[in-house]
PDB file of C-alpha atoms and ligand atoms in Angstrom:
ATOM      1  CA  MET A   3      -4.594  -9.071  22.778  1.00 84.00           C
ATOM      2  CA  SER A   4      -5.445 -11.170  19.242  1.00 92.00           C
ATOM      3  CA  LYS A   5      -8.452 -12.582  18.969  1.00 96.00           C
ATOM      4  CA  ILE A   6     -10.336 -16.405  17.575  1.00 97.00           C
ATOM      5  CA  LEU A   7     -12.519 -14.834  14.363  1.00 97.00           C
ATOM      6  CA  PRO A   8     -15.189 -17.053  13.092  1.00 97.00           C
ATOM      7  CA  ILE A   9     -14.706 -18.369   9.901  1.00 98.00           C
ATOM      8  CA  ILE A  10     -16.440 -17.376   7.313  1.00 97.00           C
ATOM      9  CA  LYS A  11     -17.583 -19.998   4.785  1.00 97.00           C
ATOM     10  CA  ALA A  12     -19.213 -21.270   1.102  1.00 96.00           C
ATOM     11  CA  GLY A  13     -21.306 -18.593  -0.237  1.00 94.00           C
ATOM     12  CA  THR A  14     -19.628 -15.468   0.606  1.00 97.00           C
ATOM     13  CA  PRO A  15     -18.726 -12.836  -1.232  1.00 97.00           C
ATOM     14  CA  ILE A  16     -14.960 -12.519  -0.170  1.00 98.00           C
ATOM     15  CA  LEU A  17     -14.344 -15.814  -0.633  1.00 98.00           C
ATOM     16  CA  TYR A  18     -14.488 -14.604  -4.412  1.00 98.00           C
ATOM     17  CA  LYS A  19     -13.323 -11.664  -4.893  1.00 98.00           C
ATOM     18  CA  ARG A  20      -9.177 -10.431  -5.341  1.00 98.00           C
ATOM     19  CA  ALA A  21      -7.425  -9.905  -1.947  1.00 98.00           C
ATOM     20  CA  LYS A  22      -5.545  -6.356  -2.218  1.00 98.00           C
ATOM     21  CA  ALA A  23      -1.576  -6.277  -1.669  1.00 98.00           C
ATOM     22  CA  VAL A  24       0.038  -5.306   1.724  1.00 98.00           C
ATOM     23  CA  SER A  25       1.806  -2.151   2.152  1.00 97.00           C
ATOM     24  CA  PHE A  26       5.062  -1.694   3.928  1.00 98.00           C
ATOM     25  CA  PRO A  27       5.420  -0.738   6.633  1.00 97.00           C
ATOM     26  CA  LEU A  28       2.658  -2.953   8.122  1.00 97.00           C
ATOM     27  CA  ALA A  29      -0.327  -0.584   9.248  1.00 97.00           C
ATOM     28  CA  GLN A  30      -1.058  -0.831  12.818  1.00 97.00           C
ATOM     29  CA  ASP A  31      -4.734  -3.032  11.727  1.00 97.00           C
ATOM     30  CA  VAL A  32      -2.451  -4.657  10.007  1.00 98.00           C
ATOM     31  CA  LEU A  33      -0.331  -6.272  12.460  1.00 98.00           C
ATOM     32  CA  GLU A  34      -3.630  -7.094  14.671  1.00 98.00           C
ATOM     33  CA  HIS A  35      -5.435  -9.347  11.509  1.00 97.00           C
ATOM     34  CA  VAL A  36      -2.042 -11.015  11.722  1.00 98.00           C
ATOM     35  CA  ASN A  37      -1.914 -11.670  14.980  1.00 98.00           C
ATOM     36  CA  ASN A  38      -5.807 -12.908  14.944  1.00 98.00           C
ATOM     37  CA  MET A  39      -5.025 -14.734  11.410  1.00 98.00           C
ATOM     38  CA  VAL A  40      -2.446 -16.931  13.794  1.00 98.00           C
ATOM     39  CA  THR A  41      -4.915 -17.217  16.392  1.00 98.00           C
ATOM     40  CA  THR A  42      -7.246 -18.244  14.478  1.00 98.00           C
ATOM     41  CA  LEU A  43      -5.442 -20.807  12.945  1.00 97.00           C
ATOM     42  CA  LYS A  44      -4.246 -22.697  16.146  1.00 96.00           C
ATOM     43  CA  ASN A  45      -7.791 -23.097  17.689  1.00 95.00           C
ATOM     44  CA  THR A  46      -8.908 -24.505  14.664  1.00 94.00           C
ATOM     45  CA  ASP A  47      -7.271 -28.384  13.086  1.00 87.00           C
ATOM     46  CA  GLY A  48      -6.069 -27.130   9.914  1.00 91.00           C
ATOM     47  CA  LEU A  49      -2.517 -26.537   8.169  1.00 94.00           C
ATOM     48  CA  ALA A  50      -3.550 -23.047   6.839  1.00 97.00           C
ATOM     49  CA  LEU A  51      -5.671 -19.561   6.206  1.00 98.00           C
ATOM     50  CA  ALA A  52      -5.948 -17.275   4.337  1.00 98.00           C
ATOM     51  CA  ALA A  53      -7.288 -13.368   5.388  1.00 98.00           C
ATOM     52  CA  PRO A  54      -9.900 -13.499   3.422  1.00 98.00           C
ATOM     53  CA  GLN A  55     -11.049 -16.382   5.312  1.00 98.00           C
ATOM     54  CA  ILE A  56     -11.670 -14.463   8.348  1.00 98.00           C
ATOM     55  CA  ASN A  57     -12.904 -10.919   6.377  1.00 98.00           C
ATOM     56  CA  ILE A  58     -10.360  -9.450   5.684  1.00 98.00           C
ATOM     57  CA  PRO A  59      -9.297  -8.233   2.219  1.00 98.00           C
ATOM     58  CA  LEU A  60      -6.012  -8.254   2.044  1.00 98.00           C
ATOM     59  CA  ARG A  61      -2.730 -10.231   0.569  1.00 98.00           C
ATOM     60  CA  LEU A  62      -1.869 -12.366   3.603  1.00 98.00           C
ATOM     61  CA  LEU A  63      -1.424 -15.785   4.469  1.00 98.00           C
ATOM     62  CA  ALA A  64      -1.007 -18.214   7.675  1.00 98.00           C
ATOM     63  CA  VAL A  65       0.920 -21.629   6.862  1.00 98.00           C
ATOM     64  CA  ASN A  66       1.224 -24.008   9.891  1.00 95.00           C
ATOM     65  CA  ILE A  67       2.445 -27.567   7.965  1.00 93.00           C
ATOM     66  CA  PRO A  68       3.205 -30.159  10.808  1.00 89.00           C
ATOM     67  CA  LYS A  69       5.714 -33.170   9.536  1.00 85.00           C
ATOM     68  CA  VAL A  70       2.503 -35.403  11.367  1.00 80.00           C
ATOM     69  CA  ALA A  71      -0.312 -35.349  10.182  1.00 74.00           C
ATOM     70  CA  PRO A  72      -2.695 -33.147  13.120  1.00 66.00           C
ATOM     71  CA  ALA A  73      -5.686 -35.124  12.316  1.00 67.00           C
ATOM     72  CA  LYS A  74      -6.852 -38.363  10.166  1.00 64.00           C
ATOM     73  CA  ARG A  75      -7.840 -36.418   7.733  1.00 65.00           C
ATOM     74  CA  TYR A  76      -4.650 -35.348   6.942  1.00 66.00           C
ATOM     75  CA  ASP A  77      -3.063 -39.514   7.312  1.00 61.00           C
ATOM     76  CA  PHE A  78      -2.155 -39.159   2.841  1.00 61.00           C
ATOM     77  CA  LEU A  79       0.953 -37.198   4.875  1.00 67.00           C
ATOM     78  CA  SER A  80       2.535 -40.406   5.362  1.00 68.00           C
ATOM     79  CA  ASP A  81       5.496 -39.363   2.519  1.00 77.00           C
ATOM     80  CA  PRO A  82       8.000 -40.526   3.536  1.00 79.00           C
ATOM     81  CA  ASN A  83       9.449 -37.316   1.853  1.00 84.00           C
ATOM     82  CA  HIS A  84       7.479 -34.952   3.685  1.00 88.00           C
ATOM     83  CA  LYS A  85       9.148 -32.135   5.768  1.00 91.00           C
ATOM     84  CA  ALA A  86       7.802 -29.178   7.556  1.00 93.00           C
ATOM     85  CA  PHE A  87       6.280 -26.151   7.149  1.00 95.00           C
ATOM     86  CA  PRO A  88       6.416 -24.290  10.303  1.00 95.00           C
ATOM     87  CA  LEU A  89       4.806 -21.460  10.714  1.00 97.00           C
ATOM     88  CA  THR A  90       4.679 -18.216   9.024  1.00 98.00           C
ATOM     89  CA  VAL A  91       2.771 -15.391   7.932  1.00 98.00           C
ATOM     90  CA  LEU A  92       3.750 -14.843   4.860  1.00 98.00           C
ATOM     91  CA  VAL A  93       2.874 -11.169   3.190  1.00 98.00           C
ATOM     92  CA  ASN A  94       2.268 -10.566  -0.586  1.00 98.00           C
ATOM     93  CA  PRO A  95       2.973 -14.646  -1.919  1.00 98.00           C
ATOM     94  CA  THR A  96       3.974 -15.154  -5.216  1.00 98.00           C
ATOM     95  CA  LEU A  97       4.269 -18.450  -6.411  1.00 98.00           C
ATOM     96  CA  THR A  98       6.680 -19.081  -9.805  1.00 98.00           C
ATOM     97  CA  ALA A  99       5.670 -23.487 -10.529  1.00 96.00           C
ATOM     98  CA  LEU A 100       8.720 -25.103 -11.562  1.00 95.00           C
ATOM     99  CA  SER A 101       7.573 -28.469 -12.776  1.00 84.00           C
ATOM    100  CA  LYS A 102       4.255 -28.391 -15.424  1.00 88.00           C
ATOM    101  CA  GLU A 103       4.050 -31.525 -14.768  1.00 88.00           C
ATOM    102  CA  LYS A 104       0.227 -31.834 -11.997  1.00 94.00           C
ATOM    103  CA  THR A 105      -0.434 -34.797  -9.197  1.00 92.00           C
ATOM    104  CA  GLU A 106      -3.927 -35.831  -8.403  1.00 94.00           C
ATOM    105  CA  GLY A 107      -4.543 -35.095  -4.894  1.00 93.00           C
ATOM    106  CA  TRP A 108      -7.427 -34.647  -2.487  1.00 93.00           C
ATOM    107  CA  GLU A 109      -8.036 -31.234  -0.769  1.00 94.00           C
ATOM    108  CA  SER A 110     -10.246 -29.307   2.003  1.00 95.00           C
ATOM    109  CA  CYS A 111     -10.589 -26.228   3.429  1.00 97.00           C
ATOM    110  CA  LEU A 112     -11.812 -24.813   6.648  1.00 97.00           C
ATOM    111  CA  SER A 113     -14.343 -22.690   4.698  1.00 98.00           C
ATOM    112  CA  PHE A 114     -15.896 -25.838   2.966  1.00 97.00           C
ATOM    113  CA  PRO A 115     -16.561 -27.890   6.762  1.00 95.00           C
ATOM    114  CA  GLY A 116     -16.485 -31.512   5.802  1.00 94.00           C
ATOM    115  CA  TYR A 117     -16.367 -32.000   2.340  1.00 95.00           C
ATOM    116  CA  ARG A 118     -12.921 -32.875   0.264  1.00 94.00           C
ATOM    117  CA  GLY A 119     -11.841 -33.184  -3.097  1.00 96.00           C
ATOM    118  CA  LYS A 120      -9.895 -33.840  -5.862  1.00 96.00           C
ATOM    119  CA  VAL A 121      -7.089 -31.079  -7.203  1.00 96.00           C
ATOM    120  CA  SER A 122      -4.763 -31.180  -9.890  1.00 97.00           C
ATOM    121  CA  ARG A 123      -1.682 -28.670  -8.478  1.00 96.00           C
ATOM    122  CA  HIS A 124       1.868 -28.131  -9.479  1.00 97.00           C
ATOM    123  CA  GLN A 125       3.973 -30.594  -8.448  1.00 94.00           C
ATOM    124  CA  SER A 126       6.570 -28.051  -7.414  1.00 95.00           C
ATOM    125  CA  LEU A 127       7.309 -24.464  -7.240  1.00 97.00           C
ATOM    126  CA  ILE A 128       9.315 -21.136  -5.610  1.00 98.00           C
ATOM    127  CA  CYS A 129       6.999 -19.536  -3.079  1.00 98.00           C
ATOM    128  CA  GLU A 130       8.462 -15.327  -2.717  1.00 98.00           C
ATOM    129  CA  TRP A 131       6.959 -14.054   0.310  1.00 98.00           C
ATOM    130  CA  PHE A 132       7.466 -10.876   2.808  1.00 98.00           C
ATOM    131  CA  ASP A 133       7.775 -11.559   5.841  1.00 98.00           C
ATOM    132  CA  THR A 134       5.697  -9.251   7.907  1.00 98.00           C
ATOM    133  CA  GLU A 135       9.099  -6.546   8.597  1.00 97.00           C
ATOM    134  CA  GLY A 136       9.252  -6.390   5.611  1.00 98.00           C
ATOM    135  CA  THR A 137      12.053  -8.611   4.005  1.00 98.00           C
ATOM    136  CA  ARG A 138      11.749 -11.157   1.626  1.00 98.00           C
ATOM    137  CA  HIS A 139      11.948 -14.105   1.638  1.00 98.00           C
ATOM    138  CA  SER A 140      11.944 -17.279  -1.100  1.00 98.00           C
ATOM    139  CA  GLN A 141      11.653 -21.171  -0.843  1.00 98.00           C
ATOM    140  CA  ALA A 142      11.628 -24.554  -2.847  1.00 97.00           C
ATOM    141  CA  LEU A 143       8.104 -26.184  -2.139  1.00 96.00           C
ATOM    142  CA  GLU A 144       7.370 -29.817  -3.444  1.00 93.00           C
ATOM    143  CA  GLY A 145       4.577 -32.247  -2.809  1.00 92.00           C
ATOM    144  CA  PHE A 146       1.701 -31.919  -0.377  1.00 93.00           C
ATOM    145  CA  ASN A 147       3.840 -28.330   0.489  1.00 95.00           C
ATOM    146  CA  ALA A 148       3.776 -27.325  -2.782  1.00 96.00           C
ATOM    147  CA  ARG A 149      -0.344 -28.214  -2.623  1.00 96.00           C
ATOM    148  CA  VAL A 150      -0.886 -26.311   0.194  1.00 97.00           C
ATOM    149  CA  ILE A 151       0.513 -23.149  -0.843  1.00 98.00           C
ATOM    150  CA  GLN A 152      -1.643 -23.368  -4.261  1.00 98.00           C
ATOM    151  CA  HIS A 153      -4.574 -23.859  -2.757  1.00 98.00           C
ATOM    152  CA  GLU A 154      -4.468 -20.735   0.199  1.00 98.00           C
ATOM    153  CA  TYR A 155      -2.837 -18.554  -3.121  1.00 98.00           C
ATOM    154  CA  ASP A 156      -5.863 -19.069  -4.947  1.00 98.00           C
ATOM    155  CA  HIS A 157      -8.046 -17.634  -1.738  1.00 98.00           C
ATOM    156  CA  LEU A 158      -5.704 -14.837  -2.442  1.00 98.00           C
ATOM    157  CA  GLU A 159      -7.168 -14.427  -6.297  1.00 98.00           C
ATOM    158  CA  GLY A 160     -10.608 -15.775  -4.541  1.00 98.00           C
ATOM    159  CA  ILE A 161     -10.725 -18.526  -5.600  1.00 98.00           C
ATOM    160  CA  VAL A 162     -12.386 -22.168  -3.912  1.00 98.00           C
ATOM    161  CA  TYR A 163     -10.316 -25.840  -4.807  1.00 98.00           C
ATOM    162  CA  VAL A 164     -13.896 -26.770  -5.590  1.00 97.00           C
ATOM    163  CA  GLN A 165     -13.967 -24.210  -8.333  1.00 97.00           C
ATOM    164  CA  ARG A 166     -10.629 -26.408  -9.589  1.00 97.00           C
ATOM    165  CA  ILE A 167     -12.120 -29.559  -9.102  1.00 97.00           C
ATOM    166  CA  THR A 168     -11.706 -31.540 -12.588  1.00 92.00           C
ATOM    167  CA  ASP A 169     -13.712 -35.073 -11.630  1.00 94.00           C
ATOM    168  CA  PHE A 170     -17.036 -33.341  -9.085  1.00 95.00           C
ATOM    169  CA  SER A 171     -17.715 -37.023  -8.685  1.00 96.00           C
ATOM    170  CA  THR A 172     -14.613 -36.802  -5.630  1.00 95.00           C
ATOM    171  CA  PHE A 173     -16.294 -33.881  -3.648  1.00 96.00           C
ATOM    172  CA  SER A 174     -17.102 -35.737  -1.141  1.00 95.00           C
ATOM    173  CA  LEU A 175     -18.013 -35.245   2.848  1.00 94.00           C
ATOM    174  CA  ILE A 176     -14.880 -36.566   4.470  1.00 89.00           C
TER     175      ILE A 176
HETATM  176 NI1   NI B 215      -9.060 -23.269   1.961  1.00 74.86          NI
END
């Protein structure tokens, strides 16, 4: 049975620590963390969750980006080129930027509820990861999906989006 776990909020040390790589095959407790992370994500109106946000210091992400925005705060998802990134668990993800060019856009975070701010991110990248069985995957992402993955990857590095805001006057209530 998987559980909905409380989401770790701003000011908690685990959010600012680098998460550890996961070894294969996945241990039973790691599989339980994965299931809890997916169940917890589904219980939010968020699009992605990093394991440190549920107090697990491992390089695991759960991402679930629909084609159509699930909440009003995502209405900037109206990009006609936006594609869904269906529910995926990414183990030990790595990112390689494809564009030097960065674009600014709004971000928010389940660990900073009620706030948003503008952050510059690479427009396109290659994301590589392992699934829970240990199979390697690679996918090119651009635009909003590339932004979400960069935000989540930062969580594994102990960085939160608020630290990336260049014009702090954009840090504001949703
Ligand atoms: Ni976040």
